[in-house]
CSV table of C-alpha atoms in Angstrom, one decimal:
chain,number,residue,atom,x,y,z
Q,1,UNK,CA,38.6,49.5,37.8
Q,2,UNK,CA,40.1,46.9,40.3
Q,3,UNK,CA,40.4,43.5,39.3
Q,4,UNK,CA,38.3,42.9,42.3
Q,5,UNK,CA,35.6,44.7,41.0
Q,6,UNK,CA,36.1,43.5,37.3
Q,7,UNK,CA,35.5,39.9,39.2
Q,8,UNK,CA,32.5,41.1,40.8
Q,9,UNK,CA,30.6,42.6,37.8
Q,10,UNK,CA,31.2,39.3,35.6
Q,11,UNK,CA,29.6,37.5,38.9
Q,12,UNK,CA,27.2,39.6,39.0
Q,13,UNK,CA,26.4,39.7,35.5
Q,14,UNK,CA,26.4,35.7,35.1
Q,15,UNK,CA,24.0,35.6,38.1
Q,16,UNK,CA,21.3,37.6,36.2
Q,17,UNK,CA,21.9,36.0,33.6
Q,18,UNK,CA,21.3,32.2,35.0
Q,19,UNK,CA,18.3,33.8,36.9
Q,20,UNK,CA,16.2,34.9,33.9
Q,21,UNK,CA,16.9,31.8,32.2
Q,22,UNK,CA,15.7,30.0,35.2
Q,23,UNK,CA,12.6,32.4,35.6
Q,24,UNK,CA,11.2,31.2,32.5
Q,25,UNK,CA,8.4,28.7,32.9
Q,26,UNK,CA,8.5,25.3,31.2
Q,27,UNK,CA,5.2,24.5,29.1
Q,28,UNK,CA,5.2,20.5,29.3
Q,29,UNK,CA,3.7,19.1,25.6
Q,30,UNK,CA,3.4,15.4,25.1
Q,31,UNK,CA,2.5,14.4,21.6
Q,32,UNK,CA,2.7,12.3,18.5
Q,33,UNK,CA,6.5,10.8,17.4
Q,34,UNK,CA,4.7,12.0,13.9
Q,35,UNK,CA,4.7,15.5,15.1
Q,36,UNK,CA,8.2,15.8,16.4
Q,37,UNK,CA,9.7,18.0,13.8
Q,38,UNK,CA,6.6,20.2,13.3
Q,39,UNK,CA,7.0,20.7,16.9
Q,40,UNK,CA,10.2,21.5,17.3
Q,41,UNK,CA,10.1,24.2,14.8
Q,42,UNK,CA,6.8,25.2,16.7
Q,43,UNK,CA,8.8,25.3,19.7
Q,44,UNK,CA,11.1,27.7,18.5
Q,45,UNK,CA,9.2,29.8,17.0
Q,46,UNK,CA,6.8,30.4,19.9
Q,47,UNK,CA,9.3,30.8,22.3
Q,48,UNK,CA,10.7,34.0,20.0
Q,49,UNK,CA,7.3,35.4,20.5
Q,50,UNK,CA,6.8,34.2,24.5
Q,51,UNK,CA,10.4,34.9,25.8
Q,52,UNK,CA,9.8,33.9,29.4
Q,53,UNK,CA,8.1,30.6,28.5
Q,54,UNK,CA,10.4,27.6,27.7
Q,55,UNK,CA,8.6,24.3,25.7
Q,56,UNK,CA,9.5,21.0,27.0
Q,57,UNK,CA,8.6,18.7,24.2
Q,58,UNK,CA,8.5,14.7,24.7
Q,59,UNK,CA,7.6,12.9,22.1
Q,60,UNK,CA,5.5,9.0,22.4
Q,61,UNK,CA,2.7,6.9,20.7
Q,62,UNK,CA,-0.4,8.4,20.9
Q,63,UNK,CA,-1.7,6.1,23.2
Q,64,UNK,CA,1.5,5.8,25.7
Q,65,UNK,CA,0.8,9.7,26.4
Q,66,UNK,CA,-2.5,9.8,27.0
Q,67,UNK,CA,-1.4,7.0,29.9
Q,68,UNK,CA,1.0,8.9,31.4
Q,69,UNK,CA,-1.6,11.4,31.8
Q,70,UNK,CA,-4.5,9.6,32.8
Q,71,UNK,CA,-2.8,6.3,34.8
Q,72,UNK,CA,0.9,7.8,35.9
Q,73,UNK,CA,-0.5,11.1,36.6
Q,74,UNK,CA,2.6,13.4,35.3
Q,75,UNK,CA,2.3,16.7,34.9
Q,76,UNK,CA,1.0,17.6,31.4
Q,77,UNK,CA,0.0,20.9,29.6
Q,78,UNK,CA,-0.4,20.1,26.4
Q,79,UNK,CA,-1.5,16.9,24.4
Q,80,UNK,CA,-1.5,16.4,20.4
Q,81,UNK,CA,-2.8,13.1,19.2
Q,82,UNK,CA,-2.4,11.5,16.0
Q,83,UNK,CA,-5.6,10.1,16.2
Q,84,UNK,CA,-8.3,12.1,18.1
Q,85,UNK,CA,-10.1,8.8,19.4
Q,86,UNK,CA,-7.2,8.5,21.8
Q,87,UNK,CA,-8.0,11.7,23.6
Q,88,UNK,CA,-11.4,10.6,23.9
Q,89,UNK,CA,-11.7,7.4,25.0
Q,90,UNK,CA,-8.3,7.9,27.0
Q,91,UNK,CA,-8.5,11.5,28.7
Q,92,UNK,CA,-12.2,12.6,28.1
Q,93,UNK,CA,-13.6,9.4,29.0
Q,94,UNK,CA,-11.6,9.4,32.2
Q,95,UNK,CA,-12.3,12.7,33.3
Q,96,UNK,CA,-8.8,13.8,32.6
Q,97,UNK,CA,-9.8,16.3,29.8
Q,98,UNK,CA,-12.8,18.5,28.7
Q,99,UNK,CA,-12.3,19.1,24.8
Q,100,UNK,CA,-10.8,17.9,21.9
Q,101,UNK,CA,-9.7,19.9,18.9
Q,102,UNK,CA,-9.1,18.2,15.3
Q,103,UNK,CA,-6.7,20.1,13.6
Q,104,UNK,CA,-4.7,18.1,10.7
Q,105,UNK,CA,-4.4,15.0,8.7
Q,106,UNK,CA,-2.3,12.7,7.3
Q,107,UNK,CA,-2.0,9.4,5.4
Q,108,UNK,CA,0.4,5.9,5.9
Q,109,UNK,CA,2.6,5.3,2.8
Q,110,UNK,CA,5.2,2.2,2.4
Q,111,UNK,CA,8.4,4.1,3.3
Q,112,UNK,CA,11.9,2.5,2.1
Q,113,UNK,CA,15.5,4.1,1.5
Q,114,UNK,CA,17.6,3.4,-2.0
Q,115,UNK,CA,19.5,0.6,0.0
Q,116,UNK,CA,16.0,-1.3,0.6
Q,117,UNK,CA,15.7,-4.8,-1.0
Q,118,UNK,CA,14.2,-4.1,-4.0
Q,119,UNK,CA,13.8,-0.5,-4.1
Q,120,UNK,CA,14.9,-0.6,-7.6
Q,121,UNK,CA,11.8,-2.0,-9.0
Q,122,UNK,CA,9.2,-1.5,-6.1
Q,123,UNK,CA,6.3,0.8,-7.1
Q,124,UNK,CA,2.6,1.4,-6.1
Q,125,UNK,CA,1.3,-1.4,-8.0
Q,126,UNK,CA,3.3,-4.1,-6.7
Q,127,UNK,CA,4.6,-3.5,-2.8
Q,128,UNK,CA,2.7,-6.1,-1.4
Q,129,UNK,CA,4.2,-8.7,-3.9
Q,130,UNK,CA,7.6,-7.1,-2.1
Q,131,UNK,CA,6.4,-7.4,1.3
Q,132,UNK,CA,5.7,-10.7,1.1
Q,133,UNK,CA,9.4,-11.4,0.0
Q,134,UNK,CA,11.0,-14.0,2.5
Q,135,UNK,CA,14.1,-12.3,2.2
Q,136,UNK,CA,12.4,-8.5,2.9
Q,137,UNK,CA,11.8,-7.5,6.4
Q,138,UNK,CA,9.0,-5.2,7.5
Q,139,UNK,CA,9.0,-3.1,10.4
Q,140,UNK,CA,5.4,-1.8,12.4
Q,141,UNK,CA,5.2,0.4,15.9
Q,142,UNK,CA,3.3,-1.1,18.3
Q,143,UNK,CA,0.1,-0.8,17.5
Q,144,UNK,CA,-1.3,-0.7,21.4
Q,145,UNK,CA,1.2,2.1,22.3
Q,146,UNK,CA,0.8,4.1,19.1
Q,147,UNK,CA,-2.3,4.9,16.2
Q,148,UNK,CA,0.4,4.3,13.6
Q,149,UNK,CA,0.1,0.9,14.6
Q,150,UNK,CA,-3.0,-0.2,14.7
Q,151,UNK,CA,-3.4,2.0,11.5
Q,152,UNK,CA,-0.8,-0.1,10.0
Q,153,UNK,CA,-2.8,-3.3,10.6
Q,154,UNK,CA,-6.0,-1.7,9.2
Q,155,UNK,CA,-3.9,-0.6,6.3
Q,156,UNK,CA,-3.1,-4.6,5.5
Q,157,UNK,CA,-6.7,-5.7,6.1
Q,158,UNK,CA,-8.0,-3.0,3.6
Q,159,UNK,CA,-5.1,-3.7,0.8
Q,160,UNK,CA,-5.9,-7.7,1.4
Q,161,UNK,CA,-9.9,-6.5,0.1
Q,162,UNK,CA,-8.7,-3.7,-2.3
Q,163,UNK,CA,-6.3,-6.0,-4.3
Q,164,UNK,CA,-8.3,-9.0,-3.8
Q,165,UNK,CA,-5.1,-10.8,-2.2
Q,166,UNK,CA,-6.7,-13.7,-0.4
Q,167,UNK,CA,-4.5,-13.8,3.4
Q,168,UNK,CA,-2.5,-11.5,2.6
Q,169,UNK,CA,-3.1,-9.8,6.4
Q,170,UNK,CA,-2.0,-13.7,7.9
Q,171,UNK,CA,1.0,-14.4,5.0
Q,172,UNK,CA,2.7,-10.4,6.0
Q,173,UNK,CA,1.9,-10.6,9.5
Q,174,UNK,CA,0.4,-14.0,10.6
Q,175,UNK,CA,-1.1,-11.8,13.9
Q,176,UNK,CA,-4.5,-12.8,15.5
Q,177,UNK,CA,-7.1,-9.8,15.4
Q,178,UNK,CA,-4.9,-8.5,18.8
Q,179,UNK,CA,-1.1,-7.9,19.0
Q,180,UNK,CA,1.4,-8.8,21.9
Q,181,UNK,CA,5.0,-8.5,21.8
Q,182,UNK,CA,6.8,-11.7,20.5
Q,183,UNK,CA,3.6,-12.3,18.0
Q,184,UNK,CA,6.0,-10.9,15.4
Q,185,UNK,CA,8.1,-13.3,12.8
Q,186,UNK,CA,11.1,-13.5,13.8
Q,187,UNK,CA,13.7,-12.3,11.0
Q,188,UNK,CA,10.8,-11.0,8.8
Q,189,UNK,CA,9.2,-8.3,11.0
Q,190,UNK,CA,10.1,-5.7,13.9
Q,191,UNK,CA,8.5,-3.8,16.0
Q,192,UNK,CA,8.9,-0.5,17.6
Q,193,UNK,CA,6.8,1.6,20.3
Q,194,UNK,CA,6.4,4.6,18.2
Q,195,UNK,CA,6.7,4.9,14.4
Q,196,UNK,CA,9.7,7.3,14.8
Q,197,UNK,CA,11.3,5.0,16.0
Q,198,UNK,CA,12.1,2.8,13.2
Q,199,UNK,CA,13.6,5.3,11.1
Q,200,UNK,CA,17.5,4.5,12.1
Q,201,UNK,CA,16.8,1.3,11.9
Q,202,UNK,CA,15.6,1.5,8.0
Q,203,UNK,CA,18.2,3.9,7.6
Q,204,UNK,CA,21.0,1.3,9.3
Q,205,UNK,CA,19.4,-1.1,7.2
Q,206,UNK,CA,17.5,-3.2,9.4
Q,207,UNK,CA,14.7,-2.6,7.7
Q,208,UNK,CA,13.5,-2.6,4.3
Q,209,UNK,CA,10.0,-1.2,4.5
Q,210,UNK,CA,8.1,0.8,6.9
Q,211,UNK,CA,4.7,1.7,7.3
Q,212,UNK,CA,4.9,5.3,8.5
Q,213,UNK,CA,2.9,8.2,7.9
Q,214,UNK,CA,3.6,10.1,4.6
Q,215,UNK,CA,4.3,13.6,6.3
Q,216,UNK,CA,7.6,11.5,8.6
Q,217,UNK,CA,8.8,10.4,4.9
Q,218,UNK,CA,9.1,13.5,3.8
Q,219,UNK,CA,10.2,15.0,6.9
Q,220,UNK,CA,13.5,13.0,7.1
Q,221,UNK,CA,13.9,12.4,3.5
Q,222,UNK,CA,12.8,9.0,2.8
Q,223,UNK,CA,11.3,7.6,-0.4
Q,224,UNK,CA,7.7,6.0,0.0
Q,225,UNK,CA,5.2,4.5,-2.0
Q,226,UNK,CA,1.9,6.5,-2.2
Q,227,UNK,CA,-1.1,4.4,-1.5
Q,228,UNK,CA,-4.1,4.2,-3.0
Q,229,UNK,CA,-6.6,6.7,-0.9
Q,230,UNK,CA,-9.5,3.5,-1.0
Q,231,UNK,CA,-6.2,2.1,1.7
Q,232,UNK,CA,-4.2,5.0,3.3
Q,233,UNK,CA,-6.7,6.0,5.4
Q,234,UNK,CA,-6.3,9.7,3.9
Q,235,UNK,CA,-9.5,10.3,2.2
Q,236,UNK,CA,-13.2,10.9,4.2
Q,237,UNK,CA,-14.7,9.9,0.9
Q,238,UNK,CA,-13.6,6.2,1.6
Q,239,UNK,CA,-14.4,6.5,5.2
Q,240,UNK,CA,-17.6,3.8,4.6
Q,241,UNK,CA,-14.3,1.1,2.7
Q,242,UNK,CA,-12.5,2.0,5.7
Q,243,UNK,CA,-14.6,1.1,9.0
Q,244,UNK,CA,-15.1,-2.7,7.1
Q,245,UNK,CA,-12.1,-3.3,9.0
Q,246,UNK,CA,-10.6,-3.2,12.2
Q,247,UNK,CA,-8.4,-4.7,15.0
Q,248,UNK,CA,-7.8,-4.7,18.7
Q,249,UNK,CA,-5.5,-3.0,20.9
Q,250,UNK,CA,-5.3,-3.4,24.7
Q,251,UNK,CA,-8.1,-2.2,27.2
Q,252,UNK,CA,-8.1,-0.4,30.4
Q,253,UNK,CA,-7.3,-3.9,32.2
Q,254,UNK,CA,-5.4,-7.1,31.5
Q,255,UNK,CA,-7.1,-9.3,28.8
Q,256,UNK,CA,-9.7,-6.2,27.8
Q,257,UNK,CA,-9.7,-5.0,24.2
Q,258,UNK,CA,-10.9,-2.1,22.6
Q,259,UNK,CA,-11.7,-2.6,19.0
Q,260,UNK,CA,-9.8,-0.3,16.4
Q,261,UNK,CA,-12.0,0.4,13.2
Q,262,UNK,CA,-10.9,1.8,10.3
Q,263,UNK,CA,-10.8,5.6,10.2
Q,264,UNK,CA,-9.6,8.9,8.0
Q,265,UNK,CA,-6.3,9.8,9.9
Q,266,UNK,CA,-7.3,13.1,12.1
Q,267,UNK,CA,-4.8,14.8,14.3
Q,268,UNK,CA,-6.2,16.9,17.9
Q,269,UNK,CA,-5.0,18.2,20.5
Q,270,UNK,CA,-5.9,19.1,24.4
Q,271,UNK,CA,-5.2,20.3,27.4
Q,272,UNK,CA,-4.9,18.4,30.2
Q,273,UNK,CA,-7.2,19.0,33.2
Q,274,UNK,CA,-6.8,16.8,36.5
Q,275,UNK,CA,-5.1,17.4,39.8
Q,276,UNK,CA,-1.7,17.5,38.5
Q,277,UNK,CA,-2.5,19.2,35.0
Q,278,UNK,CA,-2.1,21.7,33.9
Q,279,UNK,CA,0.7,23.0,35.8
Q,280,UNK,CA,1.1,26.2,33.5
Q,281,UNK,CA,-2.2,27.0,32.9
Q,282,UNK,CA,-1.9,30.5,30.7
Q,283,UNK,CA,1.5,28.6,28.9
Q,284,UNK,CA,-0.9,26.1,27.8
Q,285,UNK,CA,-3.4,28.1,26.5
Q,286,UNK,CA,-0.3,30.3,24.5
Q,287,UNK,CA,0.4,27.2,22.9
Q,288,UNK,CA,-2.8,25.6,21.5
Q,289,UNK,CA,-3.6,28.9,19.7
Q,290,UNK,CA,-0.2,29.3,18.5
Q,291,UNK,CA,-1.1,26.1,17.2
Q,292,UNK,CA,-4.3,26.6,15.8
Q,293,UNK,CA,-2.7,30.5,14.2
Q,294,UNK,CA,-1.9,30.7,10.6
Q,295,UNK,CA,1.9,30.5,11.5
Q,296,UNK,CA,1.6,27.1,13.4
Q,297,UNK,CA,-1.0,26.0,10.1
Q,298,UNK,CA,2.1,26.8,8.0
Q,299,UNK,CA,4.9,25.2,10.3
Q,300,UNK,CA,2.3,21.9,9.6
Q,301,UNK,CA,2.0,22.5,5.9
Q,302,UNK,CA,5.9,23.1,5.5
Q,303,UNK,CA,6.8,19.2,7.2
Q,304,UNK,CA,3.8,17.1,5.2
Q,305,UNK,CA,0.5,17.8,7.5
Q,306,UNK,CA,-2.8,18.1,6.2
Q,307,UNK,CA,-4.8,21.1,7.6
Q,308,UNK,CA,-8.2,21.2,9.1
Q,309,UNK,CA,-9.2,24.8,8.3
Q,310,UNK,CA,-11.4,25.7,10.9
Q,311,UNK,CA,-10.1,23.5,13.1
Q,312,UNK,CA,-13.4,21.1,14.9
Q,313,UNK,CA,-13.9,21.9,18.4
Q,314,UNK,CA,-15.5,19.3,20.4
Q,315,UNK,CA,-16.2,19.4,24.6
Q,316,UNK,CA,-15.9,22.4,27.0
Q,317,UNK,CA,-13.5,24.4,25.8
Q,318,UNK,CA,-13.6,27.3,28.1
Q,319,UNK,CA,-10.4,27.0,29.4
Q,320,UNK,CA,-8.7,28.6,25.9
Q,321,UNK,CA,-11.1,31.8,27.1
């Protein structure tokens, strides 16, 4: 064979190969920083099954997806929320979706590295004496971009009642019932847009104590204190403790506030449905029952996420059909 032909093969061949990689269609999922490793080995695994489908994954508070959906109008095929409120009031609620599907849990813990001041004697009966530390620092996301936020806050108000700790919400914090950025003490707490986000920093050492979700602990290997389940917001058996507090994140407009109660931590997903979403309709589908299969149950189980075995379907659904 010619060398001229040799070329023209390996041309050839390249081109196919560049065109079936580019004939694969993207499936566009927005969800939960909490869910970003569960994800990405959902990702893979799908796409081993559904060769000509590709996942783009992009991870964000809760709250800051649901916006880009419903109030920047991008292209979206696939939502997961860590708190199914925020698909509600946020995409339901503004005719940007039809159902909502609750499919895991979680719980917040007080997470920390062995380099944390005070990790060597800090334990579940004492971490809000070390919070309030003037030398510890305490990090948060922001609780009107993302549920781990708010959660966080609601977290505080509940330990301040469980504990019987008189201000200790104000003396950690010292936020109004609303939060804005530059509300936080200077030098004693930091704030984040998404809990995920925090993680270098505690692992650089800019923070000592975060309060994350448990299954993000033990996703990246972090230590954390386990809360009592009358404060972590794990349990439905506390739910009554848990709505006696609550806290504000931003409304629709400027200066509106929708009040955040406390709430068991429940997961869902949806699918998009507006003018611009979905754009890969049958994709999106694929997804949300890999999912909802046994395999994307044990993908959950494997990175720290409670189950929801049957998952609870709520809204017109009949897209999935």
């Amino acid at each position: 064979m010619s060398a001229k032909r040799t070329l023209l093969f390996i041309v050839i061949f390249i081109f196919m190969l560049s065109s079936s990689a580019s004939a694969k269609k993207d499936i566009i999922v927005f969800h939960a920083g909490s869910l970003s490793v569960a994800f990405k080995k959902m990702a893979r695994e799908f796409e081993k099954l559904h060769k000509d489908y590709h996942i783009v994954l992009e991870a964000s508070g809760s709250r800051m997806a649901a916006r880009k959906i419903a109030d920047l109008h991008k292209p979206c095929d696939v939502m997961a929320s860590a708190d199914y409120t925020v698909i509600n009031n946020l995409l339901i609620d503004t005719n940007n979706a039809k159902f909502n599907i609750l499919f895991a849990k979680n719980e917040m813990a007080i997470v920390f590295t062995d380099k944390s001041r005070y990790a060597d004697i800090i334990n579940s009966k004492n971490w809000y004496k070390i919070l309030l530390k003037k030398d510890v620092v305490v990090g948060h996301s922001n609780p009107n971009d993302d549920p781990c936020g708010y959660r966080t806050m609601l977290v505080v108000k509940l330990a301040e009642k469980y504990y019987k700790i008189p201000g200790f919400f104000k003396k950690l914090f010292g936020y109004p019932d609303y939060y804005k950025t530059g509300f936080e003490k200077k030098g004693k707490v930091i704030v984040r847009p998404k809990e995920t986000d925090l993680i270098s920093l505690l692992q650089m050492h800019y923070i000592d104590y975060v309060f994350l979700y448990k299954s993000v602990a033990i996703q990246h290997h972090l230590r954390y204190i386990t809360l009592p389940e009358e404060i972590s917001l794990k349990s439905k058996r506390f739910e009554d403790f848990y709505r006696t507090v609550s806290f504000k994140v931003t409304g629709k407009k400027p200066n509106q506030f929708i009040s955040k109660k406390g709430a068991p931590i429940i997961y869902s997903l949806t699918i998009p449905e507006n003018s611009n979403s979905p754009q890969n309709r049958t994709g999106a589908v694929l997804f949300v029952k890999f999912i909802l299969s046994k395999e994307g149950e044990r993908i959950m189980k494997e990175y720290g996420q409670g189950i929801i075995n049957p998952p609870i379907l709520e809204g017109d659904a009949s897209i999935l059909k």
